[in-house]
CSV table of C-alpha atoms in Angstrom, one decimal:
chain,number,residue,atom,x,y,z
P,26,UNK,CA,196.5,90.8,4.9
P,27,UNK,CA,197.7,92.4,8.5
P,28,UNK,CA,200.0,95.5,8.7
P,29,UNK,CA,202.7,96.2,10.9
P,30,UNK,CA,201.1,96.7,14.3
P,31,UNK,CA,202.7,98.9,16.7
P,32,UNK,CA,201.6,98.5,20.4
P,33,UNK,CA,200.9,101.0,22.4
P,34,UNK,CA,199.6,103.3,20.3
P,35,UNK,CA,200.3,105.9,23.6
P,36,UNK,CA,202.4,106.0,26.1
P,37,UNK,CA,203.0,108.2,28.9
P,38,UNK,CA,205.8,107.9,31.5
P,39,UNK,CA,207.5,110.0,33.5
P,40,UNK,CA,211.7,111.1,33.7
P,41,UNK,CA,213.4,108.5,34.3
P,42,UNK,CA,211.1,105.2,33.7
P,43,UNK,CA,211.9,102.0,31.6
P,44,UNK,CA,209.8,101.7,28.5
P,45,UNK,CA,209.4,99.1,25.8
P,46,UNK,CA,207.8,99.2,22.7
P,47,UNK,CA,206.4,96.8,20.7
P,48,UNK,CA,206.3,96.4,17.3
P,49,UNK,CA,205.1,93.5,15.2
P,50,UNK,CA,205.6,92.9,11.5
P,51,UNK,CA,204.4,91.7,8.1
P,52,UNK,CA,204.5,87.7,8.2
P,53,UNK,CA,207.4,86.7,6.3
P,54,UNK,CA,209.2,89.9,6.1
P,55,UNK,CA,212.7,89.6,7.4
P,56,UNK,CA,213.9,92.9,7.7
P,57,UNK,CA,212.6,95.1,10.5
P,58,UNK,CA,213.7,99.3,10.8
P,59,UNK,CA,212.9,101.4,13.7
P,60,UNK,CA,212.6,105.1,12.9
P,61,UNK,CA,212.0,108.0,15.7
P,62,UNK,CA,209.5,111.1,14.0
P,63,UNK,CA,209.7,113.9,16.2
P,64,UNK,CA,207.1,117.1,15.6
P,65,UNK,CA,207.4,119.1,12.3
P,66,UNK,CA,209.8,116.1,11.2
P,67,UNK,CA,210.3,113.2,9.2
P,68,UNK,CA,210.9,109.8,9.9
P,69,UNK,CA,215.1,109.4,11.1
P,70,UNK,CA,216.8,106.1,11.3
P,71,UNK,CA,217.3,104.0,14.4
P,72,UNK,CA,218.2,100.5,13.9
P,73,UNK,CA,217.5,97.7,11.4
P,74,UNK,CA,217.3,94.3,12.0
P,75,UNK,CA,217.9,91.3,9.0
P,76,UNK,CA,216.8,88.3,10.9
P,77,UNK,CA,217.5,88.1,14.6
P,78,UNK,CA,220.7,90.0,14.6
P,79,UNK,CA,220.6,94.0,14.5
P,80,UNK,CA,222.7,94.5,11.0
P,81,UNK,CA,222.8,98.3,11.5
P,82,UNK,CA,222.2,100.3,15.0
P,83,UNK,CA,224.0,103.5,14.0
P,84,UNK,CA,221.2,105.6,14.4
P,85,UNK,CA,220.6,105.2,18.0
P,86,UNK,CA,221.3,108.1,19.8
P,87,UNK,CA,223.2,106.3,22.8
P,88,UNK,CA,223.4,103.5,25.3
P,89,UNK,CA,219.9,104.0,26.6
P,90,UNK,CA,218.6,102.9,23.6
P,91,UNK,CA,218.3,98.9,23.1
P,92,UNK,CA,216.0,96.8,20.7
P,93,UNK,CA,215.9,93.2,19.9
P,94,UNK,CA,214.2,90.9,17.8
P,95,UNK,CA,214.9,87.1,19.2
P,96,UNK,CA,212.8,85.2,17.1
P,97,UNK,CA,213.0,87.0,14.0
P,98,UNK,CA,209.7,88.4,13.9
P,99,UNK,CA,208.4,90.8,17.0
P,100,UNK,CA,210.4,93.4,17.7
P,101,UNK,CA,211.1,95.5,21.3
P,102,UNK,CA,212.3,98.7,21.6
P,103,UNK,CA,213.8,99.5,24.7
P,104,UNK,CA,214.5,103.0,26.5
P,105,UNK,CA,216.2,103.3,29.9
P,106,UNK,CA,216.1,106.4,32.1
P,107,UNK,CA,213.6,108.4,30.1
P,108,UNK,CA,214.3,112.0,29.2
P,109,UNK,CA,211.8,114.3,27.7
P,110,UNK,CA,213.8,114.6,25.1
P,111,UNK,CA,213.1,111.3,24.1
P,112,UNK,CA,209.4,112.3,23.4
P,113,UNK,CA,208.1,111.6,19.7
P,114,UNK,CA,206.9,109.3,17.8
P,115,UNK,CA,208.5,105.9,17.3
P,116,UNK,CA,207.7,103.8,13.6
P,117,UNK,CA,208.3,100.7,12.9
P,118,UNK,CA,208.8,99.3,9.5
P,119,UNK,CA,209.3,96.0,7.6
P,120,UNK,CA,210.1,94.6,4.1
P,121,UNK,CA,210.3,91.4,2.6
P,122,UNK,CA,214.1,91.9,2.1
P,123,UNK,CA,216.8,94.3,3.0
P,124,UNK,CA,217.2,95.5,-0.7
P,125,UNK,CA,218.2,99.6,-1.3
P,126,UNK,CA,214.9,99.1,-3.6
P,127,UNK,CA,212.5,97.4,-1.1
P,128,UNK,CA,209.4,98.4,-0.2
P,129,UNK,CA,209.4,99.4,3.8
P,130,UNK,CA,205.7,99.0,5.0
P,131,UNK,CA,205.1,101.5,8.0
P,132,UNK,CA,203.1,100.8,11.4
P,133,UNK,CA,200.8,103.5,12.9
P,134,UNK,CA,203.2,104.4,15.3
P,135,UNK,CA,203.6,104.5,19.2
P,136,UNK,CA,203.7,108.0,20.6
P,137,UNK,CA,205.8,108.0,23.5
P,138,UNK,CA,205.7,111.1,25.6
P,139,UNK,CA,208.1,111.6,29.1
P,140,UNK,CA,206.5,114.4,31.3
J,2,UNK,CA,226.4,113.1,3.0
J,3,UNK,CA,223.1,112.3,2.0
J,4,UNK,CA,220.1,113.9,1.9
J,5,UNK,CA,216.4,115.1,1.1
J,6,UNK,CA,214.8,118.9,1.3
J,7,UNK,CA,211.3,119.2,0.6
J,8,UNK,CA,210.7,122.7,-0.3
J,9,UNK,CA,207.8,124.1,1.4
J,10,UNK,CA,206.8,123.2,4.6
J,11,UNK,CA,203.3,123.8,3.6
J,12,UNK,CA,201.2,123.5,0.3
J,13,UNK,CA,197.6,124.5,-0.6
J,14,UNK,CA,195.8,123.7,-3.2
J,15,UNK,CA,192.2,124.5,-4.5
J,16,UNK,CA,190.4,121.3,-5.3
J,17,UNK,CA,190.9,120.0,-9.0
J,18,UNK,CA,194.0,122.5,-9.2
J,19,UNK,CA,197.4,121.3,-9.9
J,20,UNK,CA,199.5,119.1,-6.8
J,21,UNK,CA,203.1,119.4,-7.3
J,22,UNK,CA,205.0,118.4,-4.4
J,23,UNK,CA,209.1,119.7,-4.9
J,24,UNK,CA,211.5,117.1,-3.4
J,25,UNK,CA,215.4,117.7,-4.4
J,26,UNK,CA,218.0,115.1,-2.9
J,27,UNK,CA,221.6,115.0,-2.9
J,28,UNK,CA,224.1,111.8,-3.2
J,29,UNK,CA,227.4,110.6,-4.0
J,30,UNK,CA,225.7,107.3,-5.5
J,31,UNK,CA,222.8,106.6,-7.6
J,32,UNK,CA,219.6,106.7,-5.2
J,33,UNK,CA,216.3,105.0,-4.7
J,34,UNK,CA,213.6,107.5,-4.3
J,35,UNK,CA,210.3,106.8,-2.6
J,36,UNK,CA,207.3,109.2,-2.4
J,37,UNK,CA,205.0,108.1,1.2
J,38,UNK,CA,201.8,109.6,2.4
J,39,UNK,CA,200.8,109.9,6.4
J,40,UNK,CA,197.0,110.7,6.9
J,41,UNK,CA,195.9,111.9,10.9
J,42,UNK,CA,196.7,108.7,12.7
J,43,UNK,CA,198.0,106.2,10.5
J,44,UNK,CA,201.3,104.9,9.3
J,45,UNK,CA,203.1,106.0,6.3
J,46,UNK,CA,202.0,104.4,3.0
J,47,UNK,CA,203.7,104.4,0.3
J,48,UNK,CA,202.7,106.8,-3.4
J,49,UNK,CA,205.5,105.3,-5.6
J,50,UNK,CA,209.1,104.4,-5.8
J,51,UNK,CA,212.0,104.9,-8.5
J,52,UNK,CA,214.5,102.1,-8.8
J,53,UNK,CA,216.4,103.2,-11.6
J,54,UNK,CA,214.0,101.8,-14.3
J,55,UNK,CA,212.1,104.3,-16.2
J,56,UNK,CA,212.2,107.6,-14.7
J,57,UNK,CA,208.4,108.6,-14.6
J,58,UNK,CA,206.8,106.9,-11.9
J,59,UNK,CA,203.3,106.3,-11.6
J,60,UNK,CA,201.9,105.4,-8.0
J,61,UNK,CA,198.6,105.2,-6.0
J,62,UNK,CA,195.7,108.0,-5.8
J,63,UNK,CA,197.1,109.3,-9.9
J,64,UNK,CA,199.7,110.6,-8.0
J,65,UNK,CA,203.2,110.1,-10.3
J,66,UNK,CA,206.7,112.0,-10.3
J,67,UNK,CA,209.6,112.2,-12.3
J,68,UNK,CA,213.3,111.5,-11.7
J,69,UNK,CA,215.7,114.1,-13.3
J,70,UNK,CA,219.4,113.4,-12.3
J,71,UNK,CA,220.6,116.9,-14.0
J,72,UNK,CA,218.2,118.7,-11.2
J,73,UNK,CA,218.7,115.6,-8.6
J,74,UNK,CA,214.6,116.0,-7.9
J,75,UNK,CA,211.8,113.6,-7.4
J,76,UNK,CA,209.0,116.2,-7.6
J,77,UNK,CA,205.3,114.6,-7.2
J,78,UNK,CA,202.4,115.6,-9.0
J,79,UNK,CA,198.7,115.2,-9.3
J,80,UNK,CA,196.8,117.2,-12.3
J,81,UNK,CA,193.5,117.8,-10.0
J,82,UNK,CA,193.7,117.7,-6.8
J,83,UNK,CA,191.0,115.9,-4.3
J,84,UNK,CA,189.3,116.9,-0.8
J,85,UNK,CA,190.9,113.6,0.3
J,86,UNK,CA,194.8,114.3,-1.2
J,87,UNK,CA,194.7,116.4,2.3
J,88,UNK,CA,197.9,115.0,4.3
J,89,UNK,CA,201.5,114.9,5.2
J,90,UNK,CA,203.7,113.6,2.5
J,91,UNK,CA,207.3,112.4,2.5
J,92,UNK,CA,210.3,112.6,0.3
J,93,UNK,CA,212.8,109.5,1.0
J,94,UNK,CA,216.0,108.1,-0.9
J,95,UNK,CA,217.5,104.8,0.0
J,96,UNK,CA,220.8,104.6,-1.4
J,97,UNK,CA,222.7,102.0,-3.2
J,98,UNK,CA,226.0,101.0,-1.1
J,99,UNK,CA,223.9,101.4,2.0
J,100,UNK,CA,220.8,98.9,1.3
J,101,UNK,CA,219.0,99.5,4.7
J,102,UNK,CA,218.1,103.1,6.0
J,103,UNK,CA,215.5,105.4,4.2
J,104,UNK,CA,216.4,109.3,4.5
J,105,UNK,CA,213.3,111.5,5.0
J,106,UNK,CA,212.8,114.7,4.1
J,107,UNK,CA,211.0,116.8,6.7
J,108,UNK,CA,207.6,116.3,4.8
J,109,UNK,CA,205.3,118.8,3.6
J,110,UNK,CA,201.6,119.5,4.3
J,111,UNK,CA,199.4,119.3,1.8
J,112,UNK,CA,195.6,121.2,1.9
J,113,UNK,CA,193.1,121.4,-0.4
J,114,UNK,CA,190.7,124.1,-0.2
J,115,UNK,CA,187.2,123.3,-1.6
């Protein structure tokens, strides 16, 4: 069956510029996690959605930041005022539940870079 | 605090040799531990997992590791290593009272020299 897509797989913007990505998940898999992977680093934490509603947005590094997920299943992460800082490479993942012991199934990635 | 060291940043092997892959975590609660593999351009996929049943784990690719609380590791193996075990692999716990995030360890790159 189909993976979690991530779309685009590349994106170039410049400081300051609006972003979304897109990230779409296993059918039937409620819970939805965003992770940021930066060069030389693993996978950290940005937000988790069970459902529609964002259960956990503690890793997002401030108000830029935004995602939703209105109808449960496709997923948008938003960035406001770019930095270059916020270059790296941001994963989506989803699992059938939101169990400590579930499985999260990992998209290729979109690779966001701010010149 | 949480968290997950991979000891050496980067591993080579010679092909059939030995793969052992160190991962050490610490936590206040009893953790989930996941082994995931990232080839050039792709997603993570996942080796194996540990959920607290038995504490050898055997995953994908004869990869398998072992969970020993005393040393608080989840080292992977392989006995002989292949041209395609060649990637970035990731130590991750998921922890009990939390459910939700996965803590990664800052991976470690495997090569295997023919």
């Amino acid at each position: 069956g189909a993976g979690v897509s991530q779309t685009p797989s590349n994106k170039v913007t410049e400081k300051g510029k609006y972003v979304e990505l897109r990230c779409d998940p296993i059918s039937g898999h409620t819970a939805l996690y965003w992770y940021r992977q930066s060069l030389g680093q693993g996978p950290e934490f940005l937000i988790y959605f069970q459902g529609t509603g964002a259960a956990d947005d503690s890793g997002l590094p401030n108000d830029r930041f935004f995602a939703v997920r209105p109808e449960g299943s496709v997923s948008t992460l938003k960035i406001q005022r770019t930095e270059r800082g916020d270059s790296a490479m941001y994963l989506c993942a989803s699992s059938l539940a939101s169990g400590s012991t579930d499985t999260q199934y990992f998209g290729p990635g979109t690779r966001l870079t701010v010149l | 605090a949480q968290s997950v060291t991979q000891l050496g940043s980067h591993v080579s092997v010679s092909e059939g040799a030995l793969v052992l892959l160190r991962c050490n975590y610490s936590s206040s609660v009893p953790p989930y531990l996941f082994w995931y593999v990232q080839y050039p351009n792709q997603g993570l996929q996942l080796l194996l997992k540990y959920t607290s049943a038995a504490t050898l784990v055997k995953g994908i690719n004869g990869f398998e590791a072992e969970f020993k609380k005393s040393e608080t590791s989840f080292h992977l193996t392989k006995p002989s290593a292949h041209m395609s075990d060649a990637a970035e692999y990731f130590c991750a716990v998921s922890l009990s009272n939390t459910g939700n995030q996965f803590y990664f360890g800052t991976g470690t790159s495997l090569t295997v020299i023919p």
